[in-house]
Short mmCIF file of C-alpha atoms and ligand atoms in Angstrom, two decimals:
data_model
loop_
_atom_site.label_atom_id
_atom_site.label_comp_id
_atom_site.label_asym_id
_atom_site.label_seq_id
_atom_site.Cartn_x
_atom_site.Cartn_y
_atom_site.Cartn_z
CA MET X 6 46.18 92.78 80.96
CA THR X 7 48.83 93.01 83.67
CA TYR X 8 51.62 95.51 83.50
CA PRO X 9 55.16 94.96 84.81
CA ALA X 10 55.67 97.12 87.88
CA VAL X 11 59.44 96.98 87.65
CA ARG X 12 60.53 98.77 84.52
CA PRO X 13 64.25 99.35 84.07
CA ARG X 14 63.43 101.12 80.84
CA ARG X 15 61.97 104.09 82.76
CA LEU X 16 65.46 105.41 83.37
CA ARG X 17 66.46 104.96 79.74
CA ARG X 18 63.70 107.04 78.23
CA THR X 19 65.54 110.32 77.61
CA ALA X 20 69.15 111.29 77.15
CA ALA X 21 68.92 113.39 80.31
CA LEU X 22 67.66 110.43 82.38
CA ARG X 23 70.38 108.21 80.95
CA ARG X 24 73.00 110.79 81.78
CA LEU X 25 71.70 111.21 85.32
CA SER X 26 71.61 107.48 85.96
CA ALA X 27 74.97 106.69 84.35
CA GLN X 28 77.06 104.69 86.80
CA ASN X 29 80.38 105.25 85.10
CA ARG X 30 81.81 108.18 83.24
CA LEU X 31 85.20 109.38 82.16
CA ALA X 32 86.65 112.86 82.35
CA PRO X 33 89.48 114.32 80.25
CA ALA X 34 91.65 114.34 83.37
CA ASP X 35 91.50 110.53 83.55
CA LEU X 36 93.19 110.13 80.19
CA VAL X 37 96.92 109.88 79.50
CA LEU X 38 98.37 110.34 76.02
CA PRO X 39 101.35 108.19 75.02
CA MET X 40 103.73 110.16 72.76
CA PHE X 41 106.75 109.14 70.71
CA VAL X 42 109.73 111.41 70.18
CA ARG X 43 112.46 110.43 67.74
CA GLU X 44 115.99 111.71 67.69
CA GLY X 45 117.45 113.09 64.48
CA ILE X 46 114.39 113.56 62.25
CA GLU X 47 113.41 116.80 60.52
CA ALA X 48 109.66 116.28 60.35
CA PRO X 49 107.12 114.15 62.23
CA ARG X 50 106.95 110.62 60.84
CA PRO X 51 103.59 108.89 60.58
CA VAL X 52 103.34 105.41 62.06
CA ALA X 53 101.75 103.40 59.24
CA SER X 54 100.00 100.87 61.45
CA MET X 55 98.62 103.58 63.75
CA PRO X 56 96.88 106.16 61.55
CA GLY X 57 96.93 109.52 63.33
CA VAL X 58 99.95 108.67 65.48
CA VAL X 59 103.39 110.05 64.66
CA GLN X 60 106.95 109.89 65.83
CA HIS X 61 107.52 113.49 66.86
CA THR X 62 110.45 115.77 66.35
CA ARG X 63 111.53 117.76 69.36
CA ASP X 64 109.47 120.71 68.13
CA SER X 65 106.36 118.88 67.01
CA LEU X 66 106.30 117.13 70.38
CA ARG X 67 106.18 120.46 72.18
CA LYS X 68 103.30 121.63 70.03
CA ALA X 69 101.34 118.38 70.40
CA ALA X 70 101.95 118.29 74.15
CA HIS X 71 100.61 121.81 74.42
CA GLU X 72 97.48 120.80 72.50
CA ALA X 73 96.97 117.79 74.74
CA MET X 74 97.30 119.96 77.82
CA GLU X 75 94.76 122.41 76.37
CA ALA X 76 92.38 119.50 75.78
CA GLY X 77 92.62 118.81 79.50
CA VAL X 78 94.25 115.39 79.47
CA GLY X 79 95.43 114.18 82.84
CA GLY X 80 98.89 113.31 81.65
CA LEU X 81 101.38 112.51 78.91
CA ILE X 82 103.73 109.55 78.79
CA LEU X 83 106.86 109.79 76.68
CA PHE X 84 108.63 107.10 74.67
CA GLY X 85 111.93 107.91 73.02
CA ILE X 86 113.48 106.52 69.88
CA PRO X 87 117.22 107.19 69.82
CA ALA X 88 119.26 107.73 66.65
CA ALA X 89 121.67 104.97 67.67
CA LYS X 90 121.16 101.83 69.71
CA ASP X 91 123.60 99.57 71.53
CA ALA X 92 123.58 96.45 73.69
CA ARG X 93 123.09 98.28 77.00
CA GLY X 94 120.66 100.90 75.77
CA SER X 95 122.98 103.82 76.54
CA GLY X 96 120.58 106.35 75.04
CA ALA X 97 118.06 105.62 77.77
CA ASP X 98 119.95 107.51 80.45
CA ARG X 99 122.33 109.87 78.70
CA PRO X 100 121.57 113.44 79.85
CA ASP X 101 121.38 114.41 76.16
CA GLY X 102 119.33 111.31 75.29
CA VAL X 103 116.15 111.93 73.35
CA VAL X 104 113.72 111.50 76.23
CA GLN X 105 115.78 113.53 78.66
CA VAL X 106 115.90 116.41 76.15
CA ALA X 107 112.14 116.11 75.58
CA LEU X 108 111.41 115.96 79.30
CA ARG X 109 113.37 119.15 79.89
CA ASP X 110 111.48 120.87 77.06
CA LEU X 111 108.07 119.80 78.26
CA ALA X 112 108.80 120.39 81.92
CA ALA X 113 109.74 123.97 81.00
CA ASP X 114 106.74 124.43 78.68
CA LEU X 115 104.02 122.81 80.75
CA GLY X 116 105.22 122.90 84.35
CA ASP X 117 102.66 121.06 86.43
CA ALA X 118 99.69 121.92 84.19
CA THR X 119 99.52 118.24 83.28
CA VAL X 120 101.43 115.20 84.55
CA LEU X 121 104.56 114.53 82.56
CA MET X 122 105.36 110.83 82.74
CA SER X 123 108.16 108.77 81.25
CA ASP X 124 108.09 105.14 80.23
CA LEU X 125 111.09 103.49 81.84
CA CYS X 126 112.45 100.60 79.82
CA LEU X 127 115.37 99.69 77.59
CA ASP X 128 113.76 98.10 74.54
CA GLU X 129 113.64 101.29 72.46
CA TYR X 130 117.35 101.81 73.18
CA THR X 131 118.88 98.34 72.80
CA ASP X 132 120.11 97.09 69.45
CA HIS X 133 118.68 93.63 70.23
CA GLY X 134 115.27 95.09 71.12
CA HIS X 135 114.87 93.38 74.50
CA CYS X 136 113.72 95.20 77.62
CA GLY X 137 116.94 94.52 79.48
CA VAL X 138 120.60 93.76 79.06
CA LEU X 139 121.61 90.25 78.05
CA THR X 140 123.76 87.53 79.57
CA PRO X 141 126.51 86.10 77.34
CA ALA X 142 124.05 83.28 76.55
CA GLY X 143 121.58 85.82 75.21
CA GLU X 144 119.01 85.75 78.01
CA VAL X 145 117.65 88.89 79.61
CA ASP X 146 119.69 89.35 82.79
CA ASN X 147 117.24 90.41 85.47
CA ASP X 148 119.59 91.87 88.03
CA ALA X 149 121.98 93.56 85.63
CA THR X 150 118.92 95.16 84.07
CA LEU X 151 117.80 96.49 87.46
CA ALA X 152 121.04 98.42 87.72
CA ARG X 153 120.33 100.00 84.32
CA TYR X 154 116.74 100.84 85.28
CA ALA X 155 118.04 102.57 88.40
CA GLU X 156 120.28 104.77 86.24
CA VAL X 157 117.49 105.52 83.79
CA ALA X 158 115.11 106.46 86.60
CA VAL X 159 117.54 109.00 88.01
CA ALA X 160 118.25 110.44 84.54
CA GLN X 161 114.54 110.85 83.81
CA ALA X 162 113.90 112.38 87.21
CA ALA X 163 116.76 114.84 86.78
CA ALA X 164 115.35 115.83 83.39
CA GLY X 165 111.94 116.69 84.81
CA SER X 166 109.78 113.58 84.72
CA ALA X 167 106.91 113.86 87.20
CA VAL X 168 106.15 110.11 87.25
CA VAL X 169 108.33 107.23 86.11
CA ALA X 170 106.58 104.20 84.67
CA PRO X 171 108.72 101.05 84.55
CA SER X 172 107.42 98.71 81.83
CA GLY X 173 110.09 96.03 81.57
CA MET X 174 108.59 93.38 83.90
CA MET X 175 111.89 92.58 85.61
CA ASP X 176 111.54 91.12 89.10
CA GLY X 177 112.35 93.72 91.74
CA GLN X 178 112.28 96.67 89.34
CA VAL X 179 110.07 98.85 91.51
CA ALA X 180 112.28 98.36 94.57
CA ALA X 181 115.44 99.06 92.57
CA ILE X 182 113.98 102.22 91.08
CA ARG X 183 112.55 103.40 94.42
CA THR X 184 115.93 103.02 96.08
CA ALA X 185 117.69 104.80 93.23
CA LEU X 186 115.25 107.70 93.31
CA ASP X 187 115.39 108.00 97.10
CA THR X 188 119.15 107.96 97.30
CA GLY X 189 119.45 110.11 94.17
CA GLY X 190 117.52 113.04 95.60
CA HIS X 191 114.04 112.26 94.23
CA PRO X 192 112.16 110.75 97.16
CA ASP X 193 108.91 112.46 96.13
CA LEU X 194 108.79 111.15 92.57
CA PRO X 195 105.95 108.63 92.16
CA ILE X 196 106.25 105.28 90.38
CA LEU X 197 103.42 104.07 88.16
CA ALA X 198 104.28 100.40 87.75
CA TYR X 199 103.30 98.42 84.70
CA SER X 200 102.60 95.60 87.15
CA ALA X 201 100.47 93.22 85.12
CA LYS X 202 101.90 93.48 81.67
CA TYR X 203 101.14 90.56 79.41
CA ALA X 204 103.20 89.09 76.56
CA SER X 205 100.68 90.32 74.02
CA ALA X 206 100.32 90.33 70.26
CA PHE X 207 98.41 93.57 70.70
CA TYR X 208 101.76 95.42 70.97
CA GLY X 209 102.50 94.80 67.29
CA PRO X 210 102.02 98.33 65.95
CA PHE X 211 103.91 99.84 68.90
CA ARG X 212 106.99 97.95 67.85
CA GLU X 213 106.84 99.84 64.59
CA ALA X 214 106.07 103.12 66.38
CA ALA X 215 108.95 102.73 68.82
CA ASP X 216 111.18 100.78 66.47
CA CYS X 217 111.75 98.15 69.15
CA ALA X 218 110.81 94.69 67.87
CA PRO X 219 113.02 92.06 69.55
CA GLN X 220 115.68 90.96 67.07
CA PHE X 221 115.50 87.38 68.33
CA GLY X 222 113.09 85.47 70.56
CA ASP X 223 110.18 87.19 72.22
CA ARG X 224 109.24 88.76 75.56
CA ALA X 225 107.46 85.72 77.00
CA GLY X 226 110.37 85.11 79.41
CA TYR X 227 109.57 88.31 81.31
CA GLN X 228 106.07 89.48 80.38
CA GLN X 229 103.08 87.59 81.77
CA ASN X 230 101.40 84.57 80.22
CA PRO X 231 97.95 85.52 78.85
CA ALA X 232 96.60 82.32 80.42
CA ASN X 233 97.20 83.64 83.93
CA ALA X 234 94.99 85.92 85.96
CA ASP X 235 95.95 85.13 89.59
CA GLU X 236 99.55 85.94 88.71
CA ALA X 237 98.53 89.51 87.97
CA LEU X 238 97.48 89.91 91.59
CA ARG X 239 100.81 88.51 92.72
CA GLU X 240 102.70 90.98 90.53
CA VAL X 241 100.55 93.88 91.69
CA ARG X 242 101.00 93.02 95.37
CA LEU X 243 104.76 92.68 94.93
CA ASP X 244 104.96 96.06 93.20
CA ILE X 245 102.93 97.78 95.90
CA ALA X 246 105.11 96.18 98.58
CA GLU X 247 108.17 97.47 96.71
CA GLY X 248 106.78 100.99 96.74
CA ALA X 249 104.65 101.41 93.61
CA ASP X 250 102.38 104.42 94.00
CA ALA X 251 100.00 103.29 91.26
CA VAL X 252 99.72 100.10 89.22
CA MET X 253 98.81 99.28 85.66
CA VAL X 254 97.20 96.49 83.70
CA LYS X 255 98.19 96.15 80.06
CA PRO X 256 96.72 95.62 77.48
CA ALA X 257 93.18 96.72 78.37
CA LEU X 258 90.58 95.21 76.04
CA ALA X 259 91.59 91.56 76.31
CA TYR X 260 92.32 91.85 80.05
CA LEU X 261 89.26 93.60 81.48
CA ASP X 262 88.73 90.67 83.85
CA VAL X 263 92.23 91.15 85.22
CA LEU X 264 91.62 94.86 85.54
CA ARG X 265 88.46 94.29 87.57
CA ARG X 266 90.23 91.90 89.91
CA VAL X 267 93.16 94.24 90.40
CA ALA X 268 90.86 97.21 91.04
CA ASP X 269 88.98 95.19 93.66
CA ALA X 270 92.17 94.04 95.34
CA VAL X 271 94.18 97.23 95.82
CA ASP X 272 93.80 100.68 97.27
CA VAL X 273 96.23 102.56 95.04
CA PRO X 274 95.20 104.15 91.73
CA VAL X 275 94.79 101.61 88.94
CA ALA X 276 95.64 102.44 85.35
CA ALA X 277 94.96 100.50 82.16
CA TYR X 278 96.82 100.86 78.88
CA GLN X 279 94.74 100.66 75.73
CA VAL X 280 97.60 99.55 73.53
CA SER X 281 98.62 100.04 69.93
CA GLY X 282 96.87 96.92 68.60
CA GLU X 283 93.58 97.99 70.15
CA TYR X 284 93.95 101.34 68.44
CA ALA X 285 94.97 99.87 65.08
CA MET X 286 92.07 97.41 64.95
CA VAL X 287 89.51 100.14 65.40
CA GLU X 288 91.17 102.55 62.98
CA ALA X 289 91.47 99.83 60.34
CA ALA X 290 87.85 98.72 60.62
CA ALA X 291 86.65 102.32 60.64
CA GLU X 292 88.69 103.12 57.54
CA ARG X 293 86.74 100.39 55.73
CA GLY X 294 83.48 101.81 56.99
CA TRP X 295 82.77 98.66 58.98
CA ILE X 296 82.22 100.28 62.38
CA ASP X 297 81.15 103.64 63.77
CA ARG X 298 84.58 104.84 64.82
CA GLU X 299 83.69 107.40 67.50
CA ARG X 300 81.07 105.26 69.17
CA VAL X 301 83.40 102.28 69.28
CA ILE X 302 86.20 104.37 70.78
CA ASP X 303 83.94 105.82 73.44
CA GLU X 304 82.43 102.44 74.25
CA MET X 305 85.85 100.82 74.62
CA LEU X 306 87.09 103.61 76.87
CA LEU X 307 83.97 103.35 79.01
CA SER X 308 84.42 99.59 79.28
CA ILE X 309 87.89 100.17 80.71
CA ARG X 310 86.46 102.54 83.30
CA ARG X 311 83.65 100.11 84.11
CA ALA X 312 86.22 97.36 84.63
CA GLY X 313 87.87 99.49 87.29
CA ALA X 314 90.55 101.72 85.81
CA GLY X 315 90.80 105.20 87.26
CA ILE X 316 93.48 106.18 84.74
CA VAL X 317 93.36 105.23 81.06
CA LEU X 318 96.36 105.44 78.74
CA THR X 319 95.09 105.80 75.20
CA TYR X 320 96.33 107.07 71.86
CA TRP X 321 92.88 108.67 71.50
CA ALA X 322 93.34 110.75 74.66
CA VAL X 323 93.13 114.15 72.98
CA GLU X 324 90.22 113.32 70.72
CA ALA X 325 88.32 111.61 73.53
CA ALA X 326 89.06 114.45 75.97
CA ARG X 327 87.62 116.97 73.54
CA ARG X 328 84.50 114.88 73.08
CA LEU X 329 84.10 114.40 76.81
CA ALA X 330 84.50 118.12 77.42
CA ARG X 331 81.66 118.81 74.99
CA GLY X 332 79.48 116.41 76.98
C1 LIG F 1247 108.00 98.42 76.43
C2 LIG F 1247 106.63 98.84 76.04
C3 LIG F 1247 105.81 98.27 75.07
C4 LIG F 1247 104.63 98.99 75.07
C5 LIG F 1247 104.76 99.99 76.03
N1 LIG F 1247 105.99 99.86 76.63
C6 LIG F 1247 106.11 97.22 74.08
C7 LIG F 1247 106.42 95.87 74.45
O1 LIG F 1247 106.38 95.44 75.60
O2 LIG F 1247 106.75 95.13 73.52
C8 LIG F 1247 103.46 98.71 74.18
C9 LIG F 1247 102.48 99.80 74.03
C10 LIG F 1247 101.52 99.61 72.94
O3 LIG F 1247 101.44 98.56 72.29
O4 LIG F 1247 100.78 100.58 72.69
N2 LIG F 1247 108.83 99.51 76.70
#
């Protein structure tokens, strides 16, 4: 009888050994909670395809943000749904626009106890649902959109955003926003760029949550082709050259290979966005009793960390933070 001398199982024998030898772990402070705030509603509205997620009123947002901060999350990212939409997405940068009002509330309530971020895009605010303004022919006009993003960035900064996160995938958006912030009196405001954002079917439930499905066509003319991985590195390098302080890969689950390559390639913080479809799939299967909900959530979050994300945007941020805090 010969015995194997090398026994990887030795370190798996007890929970304490497994904990000690764990290569990757998450902390509450690594998690960012995306939140929706809707103008003109009296009570929070559930998002049917995302059980547990709501469109907040101004007040319910304040309460939920406070709870998230108490749970120790590293940050919040706000999405606004205006009462009225138009072709240029005017609500995105009006001082009394829904996100600007919410940013002022939360900045006053929370100060710097957590990081208050704002998604910077036009799709929730345009009547056509695209992430930019359109040419007369109905195409998204890159450079005219940059001018709008610059205005939105300054409006969000003035309202108290601590990080702006451009998600529209227009060429040159980081440079345009950096210049606008610098010349507008906000040279210290960081930009978290959604650098490698794919044209993904996993955004389906979000379009209900943010009421922003494109009214014609799709976003494949500006978001990345799921077939491409090298292109993500190109986008990331461009954004960093334009002044991005941190970069993001989105979605997470189906793009963990891209995340790993980005994390290996750059020396700025890397975030990953576990998107609405990832959330909905798990909640739906768990509702049917087909999977162990909590274990699946924790395993997915850990996989995102293992693939190289320092920062994880997830609709489970508060729940996961509480679990992580318990150990
Ligand atoms: C665009 C934006 C989207 C998401 C975040 N920002 C939608 C899209 O590109 O269609 C998706 C987030 C999610 O699915 O959870 N402003």
